[in-house]
Coordinates of C-alpha atoms in Angstrom, one line a residue:
Chain A
M111 CA 93.1 8.5 64.0
A112 CA 91.4 11.9 64.1
K113 CA 91.8 14.2 67.0
F114 CA 89.3 14.1 69.8
I115 CA 86.3 16.3 69.2
T116 CA 85.2 18.6 72.0
I117 CA 81.7 20.0 72.0
G118 CA 81.5 23.1 74.2
E119 CA 78.5 22.9 76.6
R120 CA 78.3 26.4 77.9
L121 CA 75.6 27.8 75.7
S122 CA 72.7 26.3 77.6
T123 CA 69.5 27.6 78.9
T124 CA 70.4 26.0 82.2
A125 CA 72.6 29.0 82.7
P126 CA 70.3 31.9 83.7
S127 CA 72.4 34.5 81.8
V128 CA 72.2 32.5 78.6
N129 CA 68.5 31.7 79.1
K130 CA 67.9 35.5 79.4
A131 CA 70.0 36.3 76.4
F132 CA 68.2 33.7 74.3
T133 CA 64.8 35.0 75.4
E134 CA 65.7 38.6 74.7
R135 CA 67.7 37.8 71.6
D136 CA 70.6 39.6 73.1
P137 CA 73.7 38.7 71.1
E138 CA 76.4 40.0 73.4
P139 CA 76.4 37.4 76.3
I140 CA 76.0 34.6 73.7
L141 CA 78.9 35.7 71.6
K142 CA 81.1 36.3 74.7
R143 CA 80.5 32.7 75.9
A144 CA 81.0 31.3 72.4
K145 CA 84.3 33.1 72.1
Q146 CA 85.5 31.9 75.5
Q147 CA 84.9 28.4 74.5
L148 CA 86.4 28.6 71.0
D149 CA 89.5 30.4 72.3
A150 CA 89.9 27.5 74.7
G151 CA 89.9 25.0 71.9
A152 CA 86.3 23.8 71.5
V153 CA 85.7 22.3 68.1
Y154 CA 81.8 22.2 68.1
L155 CA 79.5 24.4 70.2
D156 CA 76.4 23.0 71.7
V157 CA 73.4 25.3 71.4
N158 CA 70.9 24.2 74.0
I159 CA 67.8 26.3 73.8
G160 CA 65.8 24.1 76.2
P161 CA 62.3 22.8 75.2
A162 CA 61.5 26.2 73.5
E163 CA 58.0 25.2 72.7
N164 CA 56.7 28.6 71.6
D165 CA 59.4 30.2 69.5
G166 CA 61.9 27.4 69.1
E167 CA 62.2 27.6 65.3
D168 CA 62.8 31.3 65.3
L169 CA 65.2 31.1 68.2
M170 CA 67.3 28.3 66.8
K171 CA 67.6 30.0 63.4
W172 CA 68.7 33.2 65.2
A173 CA 71.3 31.4 67.3
V174 CA 72.7 29.4 64.4
K175 CA 73.1 32.5 62.2
L176 CA 74.5 34.6 65.0
L177 CA 77.2 32.1 65.9
Q178 CA 78.2 31.0 62.4
E179 CA 78.3 34.6 61.1
N180 CA 80.5 35.7 63.9
F181 CA 82.8 32.7 64.2
D182 CA 83.6 31.6 60.7
N183 CA 80.8 29.0 60.3
V184 CA 81.7 27.2 63.6
P185 CA 80.1 23.7 63.6
L186 CA 77.2 23.4 66.0
A187 CA 75.2 20.8 67.9
L188 CA 71.6 21.7 67.9
D189 CA 70.2 20.7 71.3
T190 CA 66.5 20.9 72.0
S191 CA 63.6 18.5 72.4
N192 CA 61.7 20.6 69.8
K193 CA 62.3 18.8 66.5
K194 CA 60.9 21.6 64.4
A195 CA 63.5 23.9 66.0
I196 CA 66.3 21.6 65.0
E197 CA 65.1 21.4 61.4
A198 CA 64.8 25.2 61.4
G199 CA 68.3 25.5 62.6
I200 CA 69.6 23.1 60.0
S201 CA 67.8 25.1 57.3
V202 CA 70.1 28.1 57.9
Y203 CA 73.2 26.1 58.8
N204 CA 76.5 26.4 56.9
R205 CA 78.3 23.0 56.6
S206 CA 81.7 24.3 55.5
K207 CA 83.3 23.5 58.8
G208 CA 81.4 20.3 59.6
K209 CA 77.9 18.7 59.6
P210 CA 75.3 19.8 62.2
I211 CA 74.9 17.5 65.1
V212 CA 71.3 16.6 66.3
N213 CA 71.4 16.4 70.1
S214 CA 70.0 14.0 70.7
A215 CA 68.1 10.7 69.9
D216 CA 67.6 7.8 72.1
A217 CA 66.2 4.3 71.7
G218 CA 62.9 5.2 73.2
G219 CA 60.6 8.2 72.7
R220 CA 63.3 10.3 70.9
I221 CA 64.2 7.7 68.3
E222 CA 62.7 9.7 65.5
N223 CA 65.6 12.2 65.8
I224 CA 67.6 9.6 63.9
D225 CA 65.2 10.0 61.1
L226 CA 65.5 13.7 61.3
A227 CA 69.3 13.5 61.1
A228 CA 69.1 11.0 58.2
A229 CA 66.8 13.3 56.3
N230 CA 69.0 16.3 56.8
D231 CA 72.5 14.6 56.3
A232 CA 73.4 15.5 59.9
I233 CA 75.3 13.7 62.7
V234 CA 73.1 12.5 65.6
I235 CA 74.0 11.8 69.2
A236 CA 72.5 8.4 69.9
L237 CA 71.9 7.9 73.6
C238 CA 72.0 4.2 74.5
S239 CA 68.9 4.3 76.8
A240 CA 65.2 4.1 76.2
D241 CA 63.0 4.7 79.2
G242 CA 65.5 5.3 81.9
I243 CA 69.1 4.4 82.3
A244 CA 70.2 1.0 80.7
A245 CA 70.4 -1.6 83.4
D246 CA 73.6 -3.2 82.0
N247 CA 75.7 -3.3 78.9
D248 CA 73.5 -6.0 77.3
E249 CA 70.7 -3.5 77.3
R250 CA 73.1 -0.6 76.2
M251 CA 74.4 -2.6 73.3
M252 CA 70.9 -3.6 72.3
H253 CA 69.9 0.0 72.1
C254 CA 73.1 0.7 70.2
Q255 CA 72.3 -2.0 67.6
N256 CA 68.7 -0.8 67.2
M257 CA 69.7 2.8 66.6
L258 CA 72.6 1.8 64.3
E259 CA 70.2 -0.4 62.2
R260 CA 67.6 2.4 62.0
G261 CA 70.2 4.9 60.9
M262 CA 71.8 2.7 58.3
G263 CA 68.4 1.6 57.1
L264 CA 67.7 5.3 56.3
G265 CA 71.0 5.6 54.4
M266 CA 73.1 7.1 57.2
D267 CA 76.9 6.5 57.3
P268 CA 77.6 4.7 60.6
S269 CA 80.2 7.3 61.4
D270 CA 77.4 9.9 61.6
L271 CA 75.8 8.2 64.6
W272 CA 77.8 9.2 67.7
F273 CA 76.9 6.7 70.5
D274 CA 76.5 8.0 74.0
P275 CA 76.8 5.4 76.8
L276 CA 75.4 7.9 79.2
F277 CA 78.0 9.0 81.8
L278 CA 76.7 8.4 85.3
V279 CA 77.2 10.3 88.5
V280 CA 79.9 8.8 90.7
K281 CA 78.1 9.9 93.9
G282 CA 75.4 7.3 93.9
M283 CA 76.5 5.2 91.0
Q284 CA 80.1 4.5 91.6
E285 CA 79.7 0.8 91.0
K286 CA 78.5 1.5 87.4
Q287 CA 81.5 3.5 86.2
M288 CA 83.6 0.7 84.8
E289 CA 80.5 -0.6 82.9
V290 CA 80.2 2.7 81.1
L291 CA 83.9 2.6 80.2
E292 CA 83.4 -1.0 78.9
A293 CA 80.5 0.1 76.7
I294 CA 82.8 2.7 75.1
K295 CA 85.3 0.0 74.3
M296 CA 82.5 -2.0 72.6
F297 CA 81.5 1.0 70.5
S298 CA 85.1 1.4 69.5
D299 CA 85.6 -2.2 68.7
M300 CA 82.7 -1.9 66.3
G301 CA 84.4 1.1 64.7
L302 CA 81.7 3.5 65.9
N303 CA 82.1 7.0 67.1
S304 CA 81.1 8.0 70.6
T305 CA 80.4 11.0 72.8
G306 CA 78.6 12.0 75.9
G307 CA 78.2 14.4 78.7
L308 CA 81.3 13.5 80.5
S309 CA 81.0 15.9 83.4
N310 CA 77.9 14.1 84.6
N311 CA 80.3 11.9 86.6
S312 CA 81.3 14.7 88.9
N313 CA 77.8 16.2 89.5
G314 CA 77.4 17.2 93.1
M315 CA 81.1 17.3 93.9
P316 CA 83.0 20.3 95.2
K317 CA 84.0 22.8 92.5
N318 CA 87.7 22.2 93.0
I319 CA 87.3 18.4 92.6
R320 CA 85.3 18.3 89.4
P321 CA 88.1 19.1 87.0
I322 CA 90.2 16.4 88.5
M323 CA 87.5 13.7 88.2
D324 CA 86.6 14.9 84.7
S325 CA 90.2 14.8 83.5
A326 CA 90.8 11.3 84.9
L327 CA 87.6 10.0 83.4
V328 CA 88.3 11.5 80.0
A329 CA 91.8 9.9 79.9
M330 CA 90.3 6.5 80.8
A331 CA 87.5 7.0 78.3
M332 CA 89.9 8.0 75.5
M333 CA 91.9 4.9 76.2
Q334 CA 88.7 2.9 75.7
G335 CA 88.2 4.7 72.3
L336 CA 85.9 7.6 73.1
T337 CA 86.1 9.9 70.1
S338 CA 84.3 13.0 71.4
A339 CA 82.7 14.5 74.5
I340 CA 80.4 17.3 75.5
V341 CA 82.6 19.3 77.9
N342 CA 83.3 22.7 79.5
P343 CA 86.2 23.7 77.3
N344 CA 87.1 26.4 79.8
D345 CA 88.2 23.7 82.2
L346 CA 92.0 24.0 81.5
R347 CA 93.0 20.8 83.3
L348 CA 90.5 18.9 81.2
M349 CA 91.6 20.4 77.9
E350 CA 95.2 19.8 78.7
T351 CA 94.4 16.2 79.5
I352 CA 92.6 15.8 76.2
K353 CA 95.4 17.3 74.2
S354 CA 98.0 15.1 76.0
C355 CA 95.9 12.0 75.4
D356 CA 95.7 13.0 71.7
V357 CA 99.5 12.9 71.6
F358 CA 99.7 9.5 73.3
K359 CA 97.1 8.1 70.9
G360 CA 99.0 9.4 67.9
N361 CA 96.0 11.5 66.9
T362 CA 98.3 14.6 66.6
L363 CA 102.0 15.0 66.2
Y364 CA 103.8 16.3 69.4
A365 CA 105.5 19.7 69.4
D366 CA 106.7 21.5 72.5
S367 CA 103.9 24.1 72.1
Y368 CA 101.1 21.4 71.7
L369 CA 99.1 22.9 74.5
E370 CA 98.9 26.2 72.7
L371 CA 97.4 24.7 69.6
Chain B
M91 CA 87.0 -10.2 40.3
P92 CA 87.6 -6.9 38.5
F93 CA 90.0 -4.4 40.1
N94 CA 88.0 -1.7 41.9
Q95 CA 90.2 1.4 42.4
K96 CA 89.5 3.3 45.6
P97 CA 91.2 6.7 45.5
Q98 CA 92.7 7.8 48.8
K99 CA 91.0 11.2 49.4
F100 CA 92.1 13.7 52.1
N101 CA 90.2 16.7 53.3
A102 CA 93.4 18.5 53.6
K103 CA 96.1 19.9 51.3
I104 CA 99.6 21.2 51.4
N105 CA 99.7 25.1 51.4
T106 CA 100.3 26.8 48.1
V107 CA 103.3 29.1 48.2
T108 CA 104.1 31.4 45.3
V109 CA 107.8 32.5 45.1
G110 CA 108.9 35.5 43.1
T111 CA 106.8 38.0 41.2
G112 CA 105.4 38.4 37.7
D113 CA 105.4 35.9 34.8
K114 CA 108.4 33.9 36.2
A115 CA 106.9 33.4 39.7
V116 CA 106.7 29.7 40.6
T117 CA 104.2 28.0 42.8
I118 CA 105.1 25.1 45.1
G119 CA 102.9 22.9 47.2
G120 CA 99.1 22.8 46.8
N121 CA 98.8 19.0 46.5
S122 CA 96.3 16.8 48.4
T123 CA 97.9 13.4 47.7
F124 CA 101.1 11.6 48.6
P125 CA 104.0 12.4 46.2
F126 CA 103.2 11.4 42.6
Y127 CA 100.0 9.6 43.6
T128 CA 98.4 11.0 40.5
F129 CA 95.9 8.1 40.5
D130 CA 94.4 9.5 43.7
A131 CA 93.9 13.1 42.5
P132 CA 95.6 15.3 39.9
T133 CA 98.8 17.0 41.0
E134 CA 98.1 20.7 41.4
N135 CA 101.6 21.9 41.1
R136 CA 104.5 19.8 39.9
P137 CA 107.6 19.7 42.1
K138 CA 110.1 22.5 41.4
I139 CA 113.8 22.6 40.9
G140 CA 116.2 25.3 42.2
V141 CA 119.7 25.8 40.8
E142 CA 122.2 26.6 43.4
I143 CA 125.1 29.0 43.1
T144 CA 127.2 30.4 45.9
D145 CA 128.8 33.7 46.9
M146 CA 132.2 31.9 46.5
G147 CA 131.8 32.0 42.7
L148 CA 132.9 28.8 41.0
D149 CA 135.7 28.0 43.5
E150 CA 134.0 25.2 45.3
F151 CA 132.2 23.7 42.4
A152 CA 133.1 20.3 41.0
P153 CA 134.8 20.3 37.6
G154 CA 131.6 19.3 35.7
I155 CA 129.6 22.1 37.2
K156 CA 132.4 24.6 36.6
A157 CA 132.4 23.6 32.9
Y158 CA 128.8 24.7 32.6
Y159 CA 129.6 28.2 33.9
E160 CA 132.8 28.5 31.8
G161 CA 133.5 32.1 30.8
C162 CA 131.5 33.6 33.7
T163 CA 133.6 36.0 35.7
T164 CA 131.1 37.9 37.8
M165 CA 128.3 36.8 40.2
A166 CA 125.8 38.5 37.8
E167 CA 127.1 36.3 34.9
I168 CA 126.9 33.2 37.0
A169 CA 123.4 34.0 38.2
K170 CA 122.2 34.6 34.6
K171 CA 123.7 31.3 33.5
A172 CA 122.0 29.5 36.4
A173 CA 118.7 31.0 35.6
A174 CA 119.1 29.8 32.0
M175 CA 119.7 26.2 33.1
E176 CA 117.4 23.7 31.3
G177 CA 114.8 22.3 33.7
G178 CA 115.5 24.8 36.5
D179 CA 112.6 26.9 38.0
F180 CA 114.4 29.3 40.3
V181 CA 117.9 30.3 41.4
V182 CA 119.3 29.6 44.9
L183 CA 122.1 31.7 46.3
N184 CA 124.0 30.0 49.1
L185 CA 126.0 32.5 51.3
D186 CA 128.5 29.9 52.5
G187 CA 131.3 32.5 52.5
G188 CA 129.8 34.2 55.5
D189 CA 130.6 31.4 57.9
P190 CA 132.9 32.8 60.7
N191 CA 134.6 29.4 60.7
G192 CA 135.3 29.7 57.0
V193 CA 136.0 32.6 54.8
N194 CA 134.0 34.9 57.1
K195 CA 132.9 37.5 54.6
S196 CA 131.3 40.6 56.1
T197 CA 127.5 41.1 56.0
E198 CA 128.0 44.2 53.7
E199 CA 130.1 42.2 51.3
L200 CA 127.5 39.4 51.1
I201 CA 124.6 41.9 50.7
A202 CA 126.4 43.3 47.7
V203 CA 126.5 39.8 46.2
V204 CA 122.9 39.3 47.0
K205 CA 122.0 42.5 45.2
E206 CA 124.2 41.8 42.2
V207 CA 122.5 38.4 41.8
A208 CA 119.0 39.7 42.3
E209 CA 119.5 42.4 39.7
A210 CA 120.9 40.0 37.1
I211 CA 117.9 37.7 37.1
D212 CA 114.1 38.0 36.9
C213 CA 113.3 34.4 38.0
P214 CA 112.4 33.7 41.6
L215 CA 115.3 33.7 44.1
V216 CA 116.0 31.7 47.3
V217 CA 118.7 32.7 49.7
E218 CA 120.4 30.3 52.1
G219 CA 122.4 31.3 55.1
C220 CA 126.0 30.4 56.0
K221 CA 125.2 27.6 58.5
N222 CA 126.3 29.7 61.5
V223 CA 123.2 30.6 63.5
E224 CA 124.6 33.8 65.0
K225 CA 125.9 35.1 61.7
D226 CA 122.6 34.1 60.0
A227 CA 120.6 36.0 62.6
E228 CA 122.5 39.2 61.5
L229 CA 122.9 38.5 57.8
L230 CA 119.5 37.1 56.8
P231 CA 117.3 40.0 58.1
K232 CA 119.5 42.3 55.9
V233 CA 119.0 40.0 53.0
A234 CA 115.2 40.2 53.5
E235 CA 115.5 44.0 53.6
A236 CA 117.7 44.2 50.5
L237 CA 115.3 42.1 48.5
Q238 CA 112.0 43.9 49.4
G239 CA 109.4 43.4 46.8
R240 CA 111.0 40.3 45.2
N241 CA 109.0 37.8 47.3
V242 CA 112.0 35.6 47.9
I243 CA 112.5 32.6 50.2
V244 CA 114.8 33.4 53.1
M245 CA 116.1 29.9 54.2
S246 CA 117.9 28.8 57.3
E247 CA 115.5 30.0 60.0
K248 CA 116.4 27.7 62.9
E249 CA 115.2 27.1 66.5
E250 CA 118.1 29.3 67.7
N251 CA 117.4 32.3 65.5
Y252 CA 113.8 32.1 64.5
K253 CA 112.9 35.3 66.1
A254 CA 115.4 37.5 64.2
I255 CA 114.9 35.8 60.9
G256 CA 111.2 35.0 61.1
A257 CA 110.3 38.5 62.2
A258 CA 112.4 40.2 59.5
A259 CA 111.7 38.0 56.6
G260 CA 108.1 37.0 57.4
L261 CA 106.8 40.2 59.0
A262 CA 108.9 43.3 58.3
Y263 CA 109.8 42.6 54.7
N264 CA 107.1 40.3 53.6
Q265 CA 109.3 37.5 52.2
I266 CA 108.8 33.8 52.6
V267 CA 110.4 32.1 55.6
G268 CA 112.3 28.8 55.1
A269 CA 112.1 27.0 58.5
E270 CA 115.0 24.6 58.9
S271 CA 115.2 21.5 61.2
A272 CA 117.3 18.4 60.9
D273 CA 115.3 15.2 60.6
D274 CA 113.3 16.0 63.7
I275 CA 109.6 15.9 63.0
N276 CA 108.6 17.4 66.4
L277 CA 111.0 20.3 66.0
A278 CA 109.8 20.8 62.4
K279 CA 106.3 21.3 63.8
Q280 CA 107.4 23.4 66.7
L281 CA 109.3 25.8 64.5
N282 CA 106.2 26.4 62.4
V283 CA 104.2 26.9 65.6
V284 CA 106.6 29.5 67.0
T285 CA 107.1 31.2 63.7
T286 CA 103.3 31.7 63.3
Q287 CA 103.1 32.9 66.9
L288 CA 105.4 35.7 65.9
G289 CA 102.7 36.7 63.5
V290 CA 104.0 35.2 60.3
D291 CA 101.3 34.0 58.0
A292 CA 101.4 30.2 57.8
K293 CA 101.1 30.5 54.0
K294 CA 104.4 32.4 53.9
I295 CA 106.4 29.5 55.4
V296 CA 108.2 26.6 53.7
M297 CA 110.1 23.9 55.5
N298 CA 113.5 22.5 55.1
V299 CA 113.1 19.4 57.2
G300 CA 116.7 18.2 56.5
T301 CA 118.2 15.8 54.1
A302 CA 121.3 13.6 53.9
T303 CA 123.0 12.0 50.9
V304 CA 121.7 8.6 50.0
G305 CA 123.6 6.0 52.0
Y306 CA 124.4 8.5 54.8
G307 CA 121.6 7.7 57.3
Y308 CA 119.1 8.5 54.6
E309 CA 116.3 6.4 56.1
Y310 CA 115.7 9.1 58.7
V311 CA 115.0 11.6 55.9
V312 CA 112.4 9.3 54.3
S313 CA 110.6 8.6 57.6
T314 CA 110.6 12.3 58.6
M315 CA 109.2 13.5 55.3
D316 CA 106.8 10.6 55.1
R317 CA 105.4 11.3 58.6
I318 CA 105.1 15.0 58.0
K319 CA 103.1 14.4 54.8
G320 CA 101.0 11.8 56.6
A321 CA 100.1 14.2 59.5
A322 CA 99.5 17.1 57.1
L323 CA 97.1 15.2 55.0
S324 CA 95.5 12.5 57.1
Q325 CA 95.3 14.5 60.3
N326 CA 94.8 17.8 58.6
D327 CA 97.6 19.3 60.8
N328 CA 97.9 22.9 59.7
M329 CA 101.2 23.3 61.4
L330 CA 102.7 20.7 59.0
Q331 CA 101.0 21.8 55.8
M332 CA 103.9 24.0 54.7
P333 CA 105.6 22.8 51.4
I334 CA 109.0 21.1 51.8
I335 CA 112.0 22.5 50.0
T336 CA 115.1 20.4 50.2
P337 CA 118.7 21.6 49.6
V338 CA 120.2 18.4 48.0
S339 CA 123.4 19.7 46.4
S340 CA 125.0 21.2 49.4
E341 CA 124.9 17.7 50.9
T342 CA 125.7 15.5 48.0
W343 CA 128.6 17.4 46.6
G344 CA 130.5 17.0 49.9
V345 CA 130.6 13.2 50.2
K346 CA 133.6 11.1 49.2
E347 CA 131.7 9.4 46.3
S348 CA 131.3 12.9 44.7
V349 CA 134.7 14.5 45.6
A350 CA 137.3 11.7 45.2
T351 CA 139.2 12.2 42.0
E352 CA 139.5 9.5 39.4
E353 CA 143.2 9.6 40.0
D354 CA 142.7 8.6 43.7
M355 CA 139.9 6.1 43.1
P356 CA 140.3 4.7 39.6
E357 CA 138.0 1.7 40.4
W358 CA 135.1 4.1 41.1
G359 CA 135.1 5.5 37.6
S360 CA 134.3 9.0 36.3
E361 CA 134.2 11.6 39.0
D362 CA 131.6 13.7 37.2
E363 CA 129.3 10.8 36.7
R364 CA 129.6 9.8 40.4
G365 CA 128.7 13.3 41.6
I366 CA 125.7 13.4 39.3
N367 CA 124.5 10.0 40.4
M368 CA 124.6 10.9 44.1
E369 CA 122.8 14.2 43.4
V370 CA 120.1 12.6 41.2
M371 CA 119.5 9.6 43.5
T372 CA 119.1 11.8 46.5
A373 CA 116.9 14.3 44.8
A374 CA 114.7 11.5 43.3
A375 CA 114.3 9.9 46.8
D376 CA 113.5 13.3 48.4
L377 CA 110.8 14.0 45.9
A378 CA 109.3 10.5 46.3
A379 CA 109.4 11.0 50.1
G380 CA 107.6 14.4 50.0
S381 CA 109.7 17.3 48.9
D382 CA 107.8 19.9 46.9
A383 CA 111.1 21.4 45.6
V384 CA 114.7 20.3 45.5
I385 CA 117.9 22.4 45.1
L386 CA 120.5 21.1 42.8
R387 CA 123.7 22.2 41.1
H388 CA 124.8 20.1 38.2
P389 CA 123.1 20.8 34.8
Q390 CA 122.8 17.1 34.1
S391 CA 121.1 16.5 37.4
V392 CA 118.7 19.3 36.9
K393 CA 117.8 18.0 33.4
T394 CA 117.4 14.4 34.7
I395 CA 115.2 15.3 37.6
A396 CA 113.1 17.6 35.5
K397 CA 112.6 14.7 33.1
M398 CA 111.6 12.4 35.9
I399 CA 109.0 14.9 37.1
D400 CA 107.6 15.3 33.6
A401 CA 107.3 11.5 33.3
L402 CA 105.5 11.1 36.7
V403 CA 103.1 14.0 36.9

């Protein structure tokens, strides 16, 4: 089995300083956050430029070039609802360290992002929901099937669709947590890759609690077969948990310094 | 149904390490398949063979090996003869005589031998320590210094002395570090991690992951090498992608099957043949399990293993 793939989530317009840096094309804050995440062990970096309706194409190209030129062609997840911006980003993307990830498609209004990924030989995150959160795993797996068939019909390798069960917030949806974990097991049993915004579970919790909840969930999800997650790689407890789970799963060979690798 | 061959492709390869300088330099590693799986992808570099001599001259050699070196009186002459052995790619100097529990030669005395050997030959050179970790920590940095510019492998870097040997050989004098562990896959990886953390380039490290003579707990050797190659290739683990170099002869020429005289054991047959058989069987198994180079002594063993490699690559 391959090692768990972490996608660093900290380059997002939801952070005011990042939003400002994107708008002003100011490299320094972007590079700083990227470096922090890569030093902490992130494999991919998510580049969330928001809706970027006006200058999305130009902005995504700028961000892709900036990050890949400065960090040895780091692989990236291109995260925006602006499809043209994703295509523009892919047009300047260097694949030597991994295919670009389209973040994201769903089984509803954003299903065409699968077509976009297929046309550009990209990976796509396939959110198992259509209009609103899936009511149960029957619905989740129906969306999964639909998206899988669409991707394969367009010539995609099934391993390039990374299914996202949609992690749900514990405060408010505690009774749904095991269902999400069961969906991951179903993806895994089908031999599919999976990912998701893991830290969703701890939304609204005190700052000191979140790393504990996120670490526990990632361990349970990896046991179920989760192959990737969109995470804050600067959460040391979480990263240590992921590295330890990779050892237990036999995804990497243990050495005393395994946490430093 | 016709047979449909599906090659096993890895997006990873064993590091390529060049030993020595100039025309005679040899390259080990570089392959992206399991050993001799030429049907999956072509072999980049064929496995190499080192010819081992020791600072003790011919004293400790079996009669059949001594016969090859007949007439040699100095270390320089022995080294030249080793370099000329048919099928050999490089010379290995074992500094056994430095062992404080043995002859306990001084570091100065051994460095003089190292220099004499190095000056006598122009093929690549590999130097092994004396098995004592404290003595090696003092001796091998001096070896690395004395051989500056020759791009040699300094073997015998262990968990207990990696700082002294790794820093001197890998950093200060730009040689290749031979990291040694004993059939312990986790330690093999760990030693590479801490050696690179000293600042040594991962591409200047080779591994001696341990061996045994066939029949002497040899299954552990196979499983260690096999798992290392598996992790290096299928998991692209860059802390296990160093080529493996295996000292075979220092093990096999010490077991009773190799040393018992025909007089003592008439039913076992020719002493020379038994020794060669143990060396050849072990070397062949090491190569099949994942060694990128083996170290041998007997000219017949070197010739036989070279022929085997020719036939398989």
